[in-house]
CSV table of C-alpha atoms and ligand atoms in Angstrom, one decimal:
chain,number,residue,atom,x,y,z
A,1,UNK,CA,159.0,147.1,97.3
A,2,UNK,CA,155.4,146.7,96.4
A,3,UNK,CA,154.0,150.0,93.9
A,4,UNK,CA,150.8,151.4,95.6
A,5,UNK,CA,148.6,150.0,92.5
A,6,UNK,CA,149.8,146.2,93.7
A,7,UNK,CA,148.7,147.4,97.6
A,8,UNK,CA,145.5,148.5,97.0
A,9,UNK,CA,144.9,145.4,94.8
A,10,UNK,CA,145.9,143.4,97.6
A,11,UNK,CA,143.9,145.4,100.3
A,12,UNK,CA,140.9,144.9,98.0
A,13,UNK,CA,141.5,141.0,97.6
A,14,UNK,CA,141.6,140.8,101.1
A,15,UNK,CA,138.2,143.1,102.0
A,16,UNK,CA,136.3,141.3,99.5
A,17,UNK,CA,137.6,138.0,101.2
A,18,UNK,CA,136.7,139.4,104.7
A,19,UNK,CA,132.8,140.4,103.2
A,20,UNK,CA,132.1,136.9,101.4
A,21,UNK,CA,132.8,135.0,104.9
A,22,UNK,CA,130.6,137.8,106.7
A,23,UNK,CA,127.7,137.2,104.6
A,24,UNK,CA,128.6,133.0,104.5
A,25,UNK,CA,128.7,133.0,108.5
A,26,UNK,CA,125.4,135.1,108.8
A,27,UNK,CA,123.3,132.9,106.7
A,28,UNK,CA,124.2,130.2,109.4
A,29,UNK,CA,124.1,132.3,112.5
A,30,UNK,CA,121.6,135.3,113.8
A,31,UNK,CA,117.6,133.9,113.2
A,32,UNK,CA,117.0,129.7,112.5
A,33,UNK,CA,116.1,130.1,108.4
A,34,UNK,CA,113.0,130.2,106.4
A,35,UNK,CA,109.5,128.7,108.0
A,36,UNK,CA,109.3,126.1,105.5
A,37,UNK,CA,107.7,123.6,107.6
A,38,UNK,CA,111.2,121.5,107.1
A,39,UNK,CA,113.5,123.3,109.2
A,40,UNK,CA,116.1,121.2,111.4
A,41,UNK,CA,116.6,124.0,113.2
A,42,UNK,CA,112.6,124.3,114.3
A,43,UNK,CA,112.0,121.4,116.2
A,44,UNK,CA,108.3,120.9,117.1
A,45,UNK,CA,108.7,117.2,119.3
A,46,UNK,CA,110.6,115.5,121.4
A,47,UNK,CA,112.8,113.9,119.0
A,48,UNK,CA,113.8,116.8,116.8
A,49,UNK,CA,114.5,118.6,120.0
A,50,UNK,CA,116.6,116.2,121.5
A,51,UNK,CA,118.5,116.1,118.2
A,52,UNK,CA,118.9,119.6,118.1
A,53,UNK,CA,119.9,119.5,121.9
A,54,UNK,CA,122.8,117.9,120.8
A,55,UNK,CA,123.9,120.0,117.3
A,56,UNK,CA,124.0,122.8,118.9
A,57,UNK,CA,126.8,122.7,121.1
A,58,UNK,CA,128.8,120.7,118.8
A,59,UNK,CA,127.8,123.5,116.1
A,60,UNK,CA,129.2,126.1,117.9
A,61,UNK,CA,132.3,124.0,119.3
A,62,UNK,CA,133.1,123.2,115.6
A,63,UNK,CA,132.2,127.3,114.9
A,64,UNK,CA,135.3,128.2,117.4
A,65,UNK,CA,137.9,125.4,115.8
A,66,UNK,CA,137.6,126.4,113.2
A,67,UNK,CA,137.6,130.5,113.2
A,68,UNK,CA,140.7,129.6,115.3
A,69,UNK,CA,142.4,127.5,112.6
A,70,UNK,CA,141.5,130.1,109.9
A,71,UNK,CA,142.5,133.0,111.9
A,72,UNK,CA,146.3,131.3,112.6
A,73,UNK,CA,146.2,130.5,109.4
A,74,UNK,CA,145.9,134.5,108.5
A,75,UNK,CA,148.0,135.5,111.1
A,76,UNK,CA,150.8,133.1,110.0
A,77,UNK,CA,150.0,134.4,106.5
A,78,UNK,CA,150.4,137.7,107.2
A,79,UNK,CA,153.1,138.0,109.6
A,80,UNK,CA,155.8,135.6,107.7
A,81,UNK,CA,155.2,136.8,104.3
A,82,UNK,CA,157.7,137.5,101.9
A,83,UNK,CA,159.2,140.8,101.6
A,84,UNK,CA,161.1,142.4,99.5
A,85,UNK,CA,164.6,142.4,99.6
A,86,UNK,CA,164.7,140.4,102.6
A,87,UNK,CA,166.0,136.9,102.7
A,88,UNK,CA,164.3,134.7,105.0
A,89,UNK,CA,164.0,131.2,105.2
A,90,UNK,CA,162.5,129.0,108.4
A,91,UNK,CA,164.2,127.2,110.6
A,92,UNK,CA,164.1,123.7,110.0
A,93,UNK,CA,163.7,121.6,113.0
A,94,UNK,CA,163.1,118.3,113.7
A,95,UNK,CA,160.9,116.9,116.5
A,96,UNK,CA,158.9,118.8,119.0
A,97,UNK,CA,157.4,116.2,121.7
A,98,UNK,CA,155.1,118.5,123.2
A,99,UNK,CA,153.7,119.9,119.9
A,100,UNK,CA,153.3,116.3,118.7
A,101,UNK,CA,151.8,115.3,121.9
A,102,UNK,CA,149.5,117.8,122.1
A,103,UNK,CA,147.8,118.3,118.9
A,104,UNK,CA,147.1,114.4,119.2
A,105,UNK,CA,146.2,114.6,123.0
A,106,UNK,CA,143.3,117.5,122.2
A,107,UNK,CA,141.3,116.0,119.9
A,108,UNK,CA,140.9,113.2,121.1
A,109,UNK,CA,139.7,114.3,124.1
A,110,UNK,CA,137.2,116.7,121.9
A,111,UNK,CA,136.3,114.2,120.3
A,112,UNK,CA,136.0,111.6,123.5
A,113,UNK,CA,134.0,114.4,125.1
A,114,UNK,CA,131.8,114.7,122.5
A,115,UNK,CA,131.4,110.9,122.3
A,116,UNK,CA,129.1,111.1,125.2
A,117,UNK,CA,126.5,112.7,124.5
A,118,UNK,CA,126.2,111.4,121.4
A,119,UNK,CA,126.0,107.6,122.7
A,120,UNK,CA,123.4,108.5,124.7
A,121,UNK,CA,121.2,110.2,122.3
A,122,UNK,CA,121.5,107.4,120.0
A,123,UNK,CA,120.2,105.4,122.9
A,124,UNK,CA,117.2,107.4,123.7
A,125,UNK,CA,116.2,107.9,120.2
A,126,UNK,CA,116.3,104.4,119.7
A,127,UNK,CA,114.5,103.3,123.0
A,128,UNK,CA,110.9,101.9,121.9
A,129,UNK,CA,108.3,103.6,123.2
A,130,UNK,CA,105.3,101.7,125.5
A,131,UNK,CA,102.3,101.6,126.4
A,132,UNK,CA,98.3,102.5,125.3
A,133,UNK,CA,99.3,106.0,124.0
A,134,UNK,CA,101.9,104.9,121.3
A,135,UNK,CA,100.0,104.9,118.1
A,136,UNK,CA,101.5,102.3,115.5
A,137,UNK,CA,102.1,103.0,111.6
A,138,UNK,CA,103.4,101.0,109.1
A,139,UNK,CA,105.5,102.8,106.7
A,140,UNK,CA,106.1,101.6,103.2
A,141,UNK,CA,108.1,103.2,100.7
A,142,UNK,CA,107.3,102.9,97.0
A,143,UNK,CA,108.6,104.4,93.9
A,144,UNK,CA,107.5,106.6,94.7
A,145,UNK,CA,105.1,107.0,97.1
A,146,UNK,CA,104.5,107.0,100.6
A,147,UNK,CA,102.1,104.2,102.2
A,148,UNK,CA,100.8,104.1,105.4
A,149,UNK,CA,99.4,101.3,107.0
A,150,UNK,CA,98.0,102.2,110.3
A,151,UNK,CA,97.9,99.2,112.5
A,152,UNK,CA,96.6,99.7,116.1
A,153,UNK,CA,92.7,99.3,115.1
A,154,UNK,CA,91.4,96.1,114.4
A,155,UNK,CA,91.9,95.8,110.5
A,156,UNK,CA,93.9,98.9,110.4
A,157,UNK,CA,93.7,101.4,107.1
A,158,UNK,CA,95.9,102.8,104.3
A,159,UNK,CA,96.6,106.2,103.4
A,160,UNK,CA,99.5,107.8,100.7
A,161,UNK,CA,101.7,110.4,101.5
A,162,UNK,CA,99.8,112.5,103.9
A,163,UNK,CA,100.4,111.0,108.0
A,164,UNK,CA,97.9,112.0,110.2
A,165,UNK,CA,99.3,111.7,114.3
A,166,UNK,CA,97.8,113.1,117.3
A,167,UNK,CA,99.6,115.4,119.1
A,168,UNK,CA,101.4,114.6,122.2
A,169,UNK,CA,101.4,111.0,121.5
A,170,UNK,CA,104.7,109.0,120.6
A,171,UNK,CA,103.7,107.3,116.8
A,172,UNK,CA,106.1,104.7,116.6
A,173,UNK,CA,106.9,104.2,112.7
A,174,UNK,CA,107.4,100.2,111.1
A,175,UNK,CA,109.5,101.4,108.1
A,176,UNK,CA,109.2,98.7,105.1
A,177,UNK,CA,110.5,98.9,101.4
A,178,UNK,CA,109.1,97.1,98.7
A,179,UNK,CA,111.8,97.5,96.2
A,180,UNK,CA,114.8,99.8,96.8
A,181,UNK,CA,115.8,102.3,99.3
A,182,UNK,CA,114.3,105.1,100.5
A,183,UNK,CA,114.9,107.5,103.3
A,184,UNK,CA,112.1,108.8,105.8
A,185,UNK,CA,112.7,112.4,106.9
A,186,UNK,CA,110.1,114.9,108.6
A,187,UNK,CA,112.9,117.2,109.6
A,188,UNK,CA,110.7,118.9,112.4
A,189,UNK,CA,109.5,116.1,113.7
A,190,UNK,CA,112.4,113.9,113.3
A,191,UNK,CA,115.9,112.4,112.1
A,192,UNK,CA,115.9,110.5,109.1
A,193,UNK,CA,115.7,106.7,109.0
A,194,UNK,CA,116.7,104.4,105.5
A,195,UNK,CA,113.8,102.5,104.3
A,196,UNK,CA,115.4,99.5,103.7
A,197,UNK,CA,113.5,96.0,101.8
A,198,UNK,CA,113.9,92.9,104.2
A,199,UNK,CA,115.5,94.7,107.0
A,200,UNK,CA,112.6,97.1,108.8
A,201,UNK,CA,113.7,99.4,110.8
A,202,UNK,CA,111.8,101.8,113.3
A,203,UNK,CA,111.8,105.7,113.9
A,204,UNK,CA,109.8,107.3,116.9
A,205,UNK,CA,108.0,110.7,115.9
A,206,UNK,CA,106.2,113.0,117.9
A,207,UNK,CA,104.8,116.4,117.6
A,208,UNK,CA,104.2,118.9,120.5
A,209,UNK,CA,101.8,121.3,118.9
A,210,UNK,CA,99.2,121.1,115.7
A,211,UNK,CA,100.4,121.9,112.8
A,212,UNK,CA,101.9,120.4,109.2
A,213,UNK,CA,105.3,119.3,108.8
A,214,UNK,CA,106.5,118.5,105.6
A,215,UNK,CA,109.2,116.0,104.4
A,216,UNK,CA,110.8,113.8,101.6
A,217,UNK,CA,112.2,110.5,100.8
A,218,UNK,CA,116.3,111.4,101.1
A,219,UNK,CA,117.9,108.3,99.9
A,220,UNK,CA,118.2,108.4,96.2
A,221,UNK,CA,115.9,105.9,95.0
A,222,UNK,CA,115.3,106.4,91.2
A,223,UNK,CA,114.4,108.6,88.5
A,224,UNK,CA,111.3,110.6,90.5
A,225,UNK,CA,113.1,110.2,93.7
A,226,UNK,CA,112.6,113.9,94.2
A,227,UNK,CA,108.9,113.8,93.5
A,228,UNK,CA,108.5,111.5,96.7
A,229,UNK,CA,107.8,114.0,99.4
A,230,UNK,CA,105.0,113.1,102.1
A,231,UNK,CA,103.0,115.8,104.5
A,232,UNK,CA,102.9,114.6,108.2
A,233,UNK,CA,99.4,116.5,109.9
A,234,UNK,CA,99.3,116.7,113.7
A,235,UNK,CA,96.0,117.0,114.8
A,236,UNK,CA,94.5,117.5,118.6
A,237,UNK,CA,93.2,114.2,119.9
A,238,UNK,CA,89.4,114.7,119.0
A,239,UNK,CA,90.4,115.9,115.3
A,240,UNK,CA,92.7,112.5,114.9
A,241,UNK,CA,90.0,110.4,115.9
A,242,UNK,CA,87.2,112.2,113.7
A,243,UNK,CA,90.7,111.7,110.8
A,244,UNK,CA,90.7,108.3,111.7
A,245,UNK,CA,86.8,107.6,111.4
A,246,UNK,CA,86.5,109.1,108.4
A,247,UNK,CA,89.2,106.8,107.0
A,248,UNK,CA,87.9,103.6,107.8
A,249,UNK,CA,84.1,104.8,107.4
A,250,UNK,CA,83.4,102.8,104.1
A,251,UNK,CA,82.0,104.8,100.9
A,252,UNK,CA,78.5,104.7,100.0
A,253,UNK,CA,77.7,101.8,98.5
A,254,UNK,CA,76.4,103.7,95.1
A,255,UNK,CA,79.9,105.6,95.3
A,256,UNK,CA,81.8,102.4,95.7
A,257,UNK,CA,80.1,100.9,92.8
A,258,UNK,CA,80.7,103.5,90.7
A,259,UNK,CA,84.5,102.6,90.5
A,260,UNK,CA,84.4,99.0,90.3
A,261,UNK,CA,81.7,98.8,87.6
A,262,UNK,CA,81.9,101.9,85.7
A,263,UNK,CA,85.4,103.5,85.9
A,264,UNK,CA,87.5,100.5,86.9
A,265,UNK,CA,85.4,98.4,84.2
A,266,UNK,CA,86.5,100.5,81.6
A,267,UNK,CA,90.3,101.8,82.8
A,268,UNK,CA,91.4,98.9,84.6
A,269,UNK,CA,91.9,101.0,88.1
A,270,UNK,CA,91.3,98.2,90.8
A,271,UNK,CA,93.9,96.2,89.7
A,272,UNK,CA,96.4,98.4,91.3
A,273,UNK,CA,94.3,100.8,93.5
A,274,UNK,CA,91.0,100.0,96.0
A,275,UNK,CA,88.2,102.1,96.8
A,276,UNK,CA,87.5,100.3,100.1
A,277,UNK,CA,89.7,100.5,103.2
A,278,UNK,CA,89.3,99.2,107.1
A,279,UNK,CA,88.5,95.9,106.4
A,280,UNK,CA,90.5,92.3,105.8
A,281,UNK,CA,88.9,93.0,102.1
A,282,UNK,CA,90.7,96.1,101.3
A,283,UNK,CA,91.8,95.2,97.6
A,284,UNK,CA,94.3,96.1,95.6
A,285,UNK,CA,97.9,97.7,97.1
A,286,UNK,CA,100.3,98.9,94.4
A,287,UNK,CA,99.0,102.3,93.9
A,288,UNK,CA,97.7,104.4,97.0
A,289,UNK,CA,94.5,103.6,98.7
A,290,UNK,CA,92.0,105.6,96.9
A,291,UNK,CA,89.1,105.3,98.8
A,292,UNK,CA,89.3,109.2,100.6
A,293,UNK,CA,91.8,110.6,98.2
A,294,UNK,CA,90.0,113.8,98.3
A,295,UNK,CA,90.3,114.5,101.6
A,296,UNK,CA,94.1,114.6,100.8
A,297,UNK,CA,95.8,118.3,100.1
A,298,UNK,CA,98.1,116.7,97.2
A,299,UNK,CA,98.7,113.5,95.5
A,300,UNK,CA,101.6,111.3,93.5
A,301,UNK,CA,103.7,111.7,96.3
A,302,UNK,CA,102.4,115.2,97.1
A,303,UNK,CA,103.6,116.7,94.0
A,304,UNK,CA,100.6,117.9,93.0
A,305,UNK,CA,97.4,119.7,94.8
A,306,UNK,CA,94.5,118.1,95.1
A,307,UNK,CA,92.5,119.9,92.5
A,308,UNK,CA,90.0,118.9,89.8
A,309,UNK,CA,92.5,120.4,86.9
A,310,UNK,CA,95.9,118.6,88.3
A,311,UNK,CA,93.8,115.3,88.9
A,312,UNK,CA,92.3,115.6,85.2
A,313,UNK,CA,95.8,116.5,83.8
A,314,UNK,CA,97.4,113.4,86.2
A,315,UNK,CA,95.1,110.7,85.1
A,316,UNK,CA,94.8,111.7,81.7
A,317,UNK,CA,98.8,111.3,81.6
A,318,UNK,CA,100.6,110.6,84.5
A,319,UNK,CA,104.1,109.6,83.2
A,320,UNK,CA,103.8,113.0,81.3
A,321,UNK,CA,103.7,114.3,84.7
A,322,UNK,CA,106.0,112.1,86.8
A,323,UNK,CA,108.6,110.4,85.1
A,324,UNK,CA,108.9,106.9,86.0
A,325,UNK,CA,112.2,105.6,83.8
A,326,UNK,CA,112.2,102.2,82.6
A,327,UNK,CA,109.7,101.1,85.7
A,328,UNK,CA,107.3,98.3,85.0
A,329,UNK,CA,103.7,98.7,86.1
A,330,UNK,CA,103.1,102.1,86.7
A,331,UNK,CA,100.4,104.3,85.8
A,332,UNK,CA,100.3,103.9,82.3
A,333,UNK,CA,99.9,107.2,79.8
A,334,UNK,CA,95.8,106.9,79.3
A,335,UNK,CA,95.6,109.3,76.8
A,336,UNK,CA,97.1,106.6,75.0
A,337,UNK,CA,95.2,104.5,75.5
A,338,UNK,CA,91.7,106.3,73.9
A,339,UNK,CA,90.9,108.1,77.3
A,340,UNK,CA,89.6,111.6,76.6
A,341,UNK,CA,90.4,115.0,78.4
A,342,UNK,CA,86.4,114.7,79.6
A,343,UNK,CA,86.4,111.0,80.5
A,344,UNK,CA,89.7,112.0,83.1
A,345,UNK,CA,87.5,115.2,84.0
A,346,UNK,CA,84.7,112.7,85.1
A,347,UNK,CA,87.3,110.9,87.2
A,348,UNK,CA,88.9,113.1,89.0
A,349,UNK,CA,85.6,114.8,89.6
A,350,UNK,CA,84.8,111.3,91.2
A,351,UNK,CA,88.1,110.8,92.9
A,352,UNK,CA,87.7,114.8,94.6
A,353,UNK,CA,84.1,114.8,94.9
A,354,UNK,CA,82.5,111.4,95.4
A,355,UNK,CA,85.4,110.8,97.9
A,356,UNK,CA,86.2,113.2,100.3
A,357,UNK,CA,84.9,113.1,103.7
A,358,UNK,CA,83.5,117.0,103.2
A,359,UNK,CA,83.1,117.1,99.3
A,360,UNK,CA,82.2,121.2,100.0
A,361,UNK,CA,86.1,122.0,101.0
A,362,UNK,CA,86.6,121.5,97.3
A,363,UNK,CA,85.2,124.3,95.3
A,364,UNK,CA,85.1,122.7,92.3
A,365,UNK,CA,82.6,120.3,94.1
A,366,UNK,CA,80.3,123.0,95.5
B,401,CUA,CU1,112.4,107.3,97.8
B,401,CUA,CU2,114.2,108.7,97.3
């Protein structure tokens, strides 16, 4: 017989058992998680919801297995275990057809069943959308940065990280690598899609309502792979197109000059970045497209906010603040290289100030 101190040890096993899968099931049930503005579980367009249209079922088909297996597994627990004193051993048998048949006949059909819906929504997130509202992007993924290309304009622009879409419009994504893979995910907007080199594939996102969704590269793709996160900004359809004239409206020519033969002159910057955009003639494509930086919210793959003391600190020594590994032809470590803490201040002063489309919703440019 079991003493009472070996009972209430086992009563308490099993109570703290009983709490720890309470607490694990209600972090998955009962509200949809934090509003981090990544949340699979708050779809804000078409896609996400049709995506989410299909977990949920399926979540709480897989919920019901497999409570059910757990709780026969209990019961079975329970009921058949060993007591004192009494000598029991099971039955051994040999065959049962309509066991065998059964446990093989249900889940295939669960699973045949579930089959179905699945097909098709493979299908209709694959189907490429048509006509004068789709707006067209080319994405390519760097290490490790985002860049757009957008391509439905004559000439087309680049932009880093941050996506600008109008809402209500189906943006139908070119995804490029240019080296390994990556993995595009905006999980409100979207599923993910591998960014593969030589094989593009294409993703289909649309928003339903204004707002910022946030995401990040999720294919392992390096040493900074999770310092490649991108910002996707749905805008109504008069604040895309303002977005969108603003990118390809060309810098003043004094502004312009000022990189190319002062800054670039002396630090070497237009060999991998340009300060023009919307034209044949855009320059340089290895870093992002620098000519509005400042109208960004964050740079080096949105890591950092756009302000004057992270851009100072990030051109003054970037590897110091994003490692890079044994990559060739990054931003090289400036500091190094007999830049001063005030000669990366004037920079970024430049790249915040002299660049943004509204210099005054920086207050360090006021
Ligand atoms: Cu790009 Cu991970």
């Amino acid at each position: 017989m079991l003493d009472r101190k070996q009972r209430l040890r086992r009563g308490a096993t099993t109570a703290v058992g009983i709490a720890g899968a309470v607490v694990v099931l209600s972090s998955c049930g009962g509200g949809t998680g934090p509003d981090n503005e990544q949340n699979t579980l708050h779809p804000a367009g078409p896609a996400a919801h049709t995506i989410i249209n299909l977990f949920s079922p399926f979540f709480w088909v897989a919920v019901i297995i497999g409570a059910s297996v757990v709780a026969a597994t209990f019961y079975v627990a329970i009921r058949f275990r060993e007591r004192p004193g009494v000598e029991r051993n099971p039955v051994l048998t040999h065959g049962n057809a309509v066991l065998e048949i059964s446990w093989t006949i249900v889940p295939f059909l669960i699973l045949a069943v579930m089959a179905v819906p699945t097909v098709a929504t493979i299908f209709k997130l694959a189907k490429v959308p048509k006509g004068p509202e789709v707006v067209h992007i080319t994405v390519e993924g760097r290490q490790w940065f985002w860049q757009y290309q957008y391509t439905d304009k004559a000439d087309g622009f680049y932009t880093a990280n941050e996506m600008h879409i109008p809402i209500n419009r189906p943006v139908f994504l070119t995804l490029n690598s240019n080296n390994v893979i990556h993995s595009f995910w905006v999980p409100e907007l979207a599923g993910k899609k591998d960014v593969v080199p030589g094989h593009p594939n294409t993703l289909t996102i649309e928003a339903s309502r204004p707002g910022t969704f946030l995401g990040q590269c999720a294919e392992y793709c390096g040493i900074s792979h999770a310092n490649m996160r991108l910002r996707v900004v749905a805008q109504t359809e008069s604040d895309y197109d303002a977005w969108v004239a603003s990118q390809k409206a060309p810098l003043p020519a004094a502004t312009a000059a000022k990189f190319t033969k002062e800054i670039s002159a002396k630090w070497g910057c237009a060999s991998c970045h340009s300060i023009t955009n919307g034209s044949k003639d855009v320059g340089a494509t290895i870093g992002p497209n620098l000519a509005r930086v400042g109208d960004r919210a964050a740079f080096a793959g949105e890591i950092y906010p756009m302000k004057l003391d992270e851009l100072t600190k990030w051109i003054y020594d970037a590897p110091g603040r994003k490692p890079h590994g044994d990559l060739v032809g990054w931003m090289p470590n400036f500091s190094a290289n007999g830049m001063t803490q005030a000669d990366a201040e004037g920079i970024a002063k430049y790249l915040l100030c002299d660049t943004a489309t509204d210099p005054s919703s920086h207050p360090e440019c006021r």
